[in-house]
Amino acid sequence: MFIDVMSLVVIGAGAACVLQALQRYGRIPSFYNVKLFFGVILLSSLCWIISLAVGGWGGLSLTAIGLNGLVAGVSGLVCSFLLNILLRDG
């Protein structure tokens, strides 16, 4: 399965839009989406660091997983931040 960087950005932005809509209508607490995306970024970074220690083909696949999650997490965090600025009350 081939996933390019732009589709990862769209996945992160789509997740941010869904979480922003849920936050707007009171289903989830505020800053839940920020905590979620920071968690994804931290786990992806940890996966990338572990992949450097593993090495070989296993490390290469862990690198791909970690960096894909990192791109999706950062794009979701940035889109969530922009949506909070654009959609705030008042």
XYZ file of N, CA and C in Angstrom:
270
model
N 0.843 -1.173 0.000
C 0.000 0.000 0.000
C 0.889 1.238 0.000
N 0.596 2.141 -0.888
C 1.415 3.330 -1.060
C 0.685 4.540 -0.499
N 1.287 5.179 0.474
C 0.724 6.397 1.057
C 1.770 7.484 0.901
N 1.424 8.531 0.200
C 2.375 9.630 0.057
C 2.150 10.663 1.160
N 2.986 11.656 1.185
C 2.966 12.647 2.263
C 1.676 13.457 2.238
N 1.186 13.774 1.062
C -0.027 14.594 0.988
C -1.243 13.864 1.557
N -1.334 12.562 1.339
C -2.454 11.825 1.918
C -2.340 11.751 3.440
N -1.116 11.720 3.974
C -0.940 11.759 5.431
C -1.359 13.112 6.001
N -1.069 14.182 5.265
C -1.493 15.517 5.696
C -3.013 15.601 5.683
N -3.642 15.021 4.669
C -5.105 15.035 4.588
C -5.712 14.202 5.718
N -5.097 13.079 6.062
C -5.582 12.264 7.182
C -5.499 13.053 8.490
N -4.381 13.729 8.724
C -4.234 14.544 9.930
C -5.220 15.698 9.967
N -5.420 16.354 8.828
C -6.370 17.468 8.770
C -7.803 16.982 8.943
N -8.120 15.841 8.381
C -9.470 15.279 8.552
C -9.751 14.909 9.992
N -8.762 14.310 10.652
C -8.930 13.980 12.067
C -9.084 15.245 12.904
N -8.341 16.293 12.561
C -8.464 17.558 13.291
C -9.836 18.177 13.095
N -10.377 18.099 11.883
C -11.711 18.655 11.628
C -12.789 17.900 12.402
N -12.679 16.577 12.429
C -13.668 15.779 13.170
C -13.585 16.086 14.660
N -12.361 16.137 15.201
C -12.208 16.443 16.624
C -12.648 17.862 16.956
N -12.422 18.793 16.044
C -12.861 20.168 16.272
C -14.382 20.263 16.281
N -15.034 19.525 15.384
C -16.500 19.514 15.370
C -17.051 18.889 16.649
N -16.423 17.813 17.117
C -16.870 17.201 18.372
C -16.632 18.122 19.558
N -15.540 18.851 19.541
C -15.254 19.792 20.622
C -16.225 20.968 20.583
N -16.558 21.403 19.398
C -17.449 22.563 19.240
C -18.831 22.288 19.813
N -19.317 21.071 19.624
C -20.665 20.737 20.087
C -20.683 20.023 21.423
N -19.584 20.087 22.166
C -19.572 19.660 23.556
C -19.423 18.187 23.815
N -19.018 17.406 22.836
C -18.872 15.972 23.054
C -17.546 15.613 23.720
N -16.508 16.374 23.467
C -15.207 16.109 24.076
C -14.731 17.383 24.776
N -13.915 17.231 25.816
C -13.432 18.426 26.526
C -12.446 19.223 25.688
N -12.252 20.458 26.060
C -11.309 21.297 25.333
C -9.888 20.774 25.528
N -9.067 21.012 24.553
C -7.674 20.584 24.506
C -7.495 19.073 24.425
N -8.568 18.322 24.207
C -8.429 16.878 24.018
C -7.693 16.584 22.719
N -8.026 17.340 21.670
C -7.380 17.101 20.385
C -5.895 17.452 20.432
N -5.533 18.487 21.179
C -4.115 18.844 21.311
C -3.367 17.736 22.056
N -3.960 17.221 23.125
C -3.332 16.129 23.861
C -3.197 14.888 22.993
N -4.202 14.604 22.189
C -4.165 13.436 21.321
C -3.058 13.555 20.274
N -2.956 14.706 19.622
C -1.939 14.870 18.597
C -0.534 14.929 19.195
N -0.379 15.523 20.381
C 0.925 15.485 21.045
C 1.309 14.055 21.400
N 0.323 13.252 21.823
C 0.585 11.844 22.097
C 1.017 11.085 20.856
N 0.365 11.356 19.731
C 0.750 10.711 18.473
C 2.163 11.126 18.076
N 2.479 12.402 18.241
C 3.815 12.885 17.890
C 4.871 12.244 18.784
N 4.604 12.160 20.077
C 5.576 11.551 20.996
C 5.767 10.061 20.719
N 4.673 9.339 20.459
C 4.792 7.916 20.161
C 5.510 7.680 18.836
N 5.257 8.525 17.853
C 5.938 8.389 16.570
C 7.423 8.671 16.704
N 7.762 9.674 17.490
C 9.181 9.968 17.721
C 9.868 8.834 18.464
N 9.184 8.259 19.429
C 9.731 7.124 20.159
C 9.928 5.926 19.234
N 8.964 5.684 18.357
C 9.086 4.596 17.387
C 10.267 4.830 16.455
N 10.478 6.054 16.061
C 11.597 6.382 15.178
C 12.930 6.178 15.892
N 13.025 6.573 17.155
C 14.265 6.394 17.923
C 14.557 4.906 18.140
N 13.523 4.135 18.428
C 13.701 2.687 18.610
C 14.135 2.040 17.297
N 13.616 2.544 16.183
C 13.986 1.967 14.890
C 15.465 2.176 14.589
N 16.026 3.277 15.073
C 17.454 3.496 14.891
C 18.274 2.472 15.678
N 17.763 2.050 16.817
C 18.463 1.062 17.633
C 18.313 -0.350 17.070
N 17.176 -0.634 16.438
C 16.929 -1.979 15.918
C 17.800 -2.254 14.697
N 17.781 -1.337 13.747
C 18.577 -1.504 12.537
C 18.003 -2.559 11.601
N 18.607 -2.723 10.470
C 18.177 -3.730 9.492
C 16.826 -3.409 8.879
N 16.198 -4.472 8.332
C 14.897 -4.277 7.688
C 13.799 -3.947 8.696
N 13.885 -4.515 9.881
C 12.902 -4.196 10.915
C 12.973 -2.739 11.329
N 14.183 -2.225 11.448
C 14.351 -0.813 11.778
C 13.871 0.091 10.668
N 14.058 -0.356 9.420
C 13.597 0.440 8.285
C 12.077 0.535 8.252
N 11.391 -0.562 8.564
C 9.928 -0.513 8.575
C 9.410 0.303 9.757
N 10.088 0.209 10.905
C 9.695 1.039 12.050
C 9.937 2.523 11.768
N 10.985 2.834 11.008
C 11.237 4.217 10.618
C 10.091 4.747 9.771
N 9.627 3.934 8.832
C 8.513 4.360 7.979
C 7.254 4.591 8.796
N 6.965 3.691 9.720
C 5.773 3.842 10.559
C 5.886 5.090 11.431
N 7.046 5.284 12.038
C 7.244 6.432 12.923
C 7.151 7.759 12.196
N 7.782 7.847 11.032
C 7.755 9.121 10.305
C 6.393 9.399 9.686
N 5.672 8.347 9.262
C 4.303 8.556 8.764
C 3.390 9.076 9.874
N 3.504 8.491 11.057
C 2.718 8.982 12.186
C 3.104 10.394 12.582
N 4.381 10.708 12.456
C 4.849 12.054 12.787
C 4.274 13.097 11.835
N 4.242 12.790 10.553
C 3.671 13.724 9.577
C 2.180 13.919 9.826
N 1.453 12.827 10.060
C 0.017 12.939 10.321
C -0.258 13.687 11.631
N 0.540 13.436 12.661
C 0.346 14.110 13.945
C 0.621 15.600 13.881
N 1.707 15.981 13.199
C 2.044 17.405 13.096
C 1.008 18.141 12.248
N 0.572 17.532 11.152
C -0.437 18.209 10.332
C -1.764 18.328 11.076
N -2.114 17.310 11.849
C -3.333 17.401 12.656
C -3.241 18.458 13.730
N -2.071 18.573 14.357
C -1.877 19.584 15.395
C -1.947 20.990 14.808
N -1.314 21.197 13.660
C -1.338 22.514 13.028
C -2.754 22.865 12.563
N -3.451 21.917 11.956
C -4.821 22.185 11.511
C -5.756 22.434 12.698
N -5.551 21.706 13.780
C -6.357 21.922 14.972
C -6.121 23.311 15.549
N -4.874 23.749 15.563
C -4.544 25.082 16.042
C -5.192 26.154 15.162
N -5.106 25.988 13.854
C -5.715 26.966 12.943
C -7.233 26.978 13.055
N -7.840 25.805 13.202
C -9.294 25.755 13.353
C -9.738 26.398 14.656
N -8.949 26.249 15.728
C -9.290 26.914 16.989
C -9.238 28.427 16.842
N -8.274 28.931 16.077
C -8.184 30.378 15.861
C -9.337 30.877 14.997
N -9.641 30.139 13.946
C -10.669 30.592 13.000
C -12.094 30.450 13.543
N -12.331 29.455 14.367
C -13.698 29.157 14.804
C -13.996 29.571 16.236
N -13.139 30.364 16.841
C -13.394 30.738 18.228
C -14.581 31.698 18.327
N -15.192 31.701 19.464
C -16.371 32.553 19.693
C -15.912 33.959 20.071
N -16.585 34.924 19.491
C -16.415 36.251 19.937
C -15.489 37.169 19.315
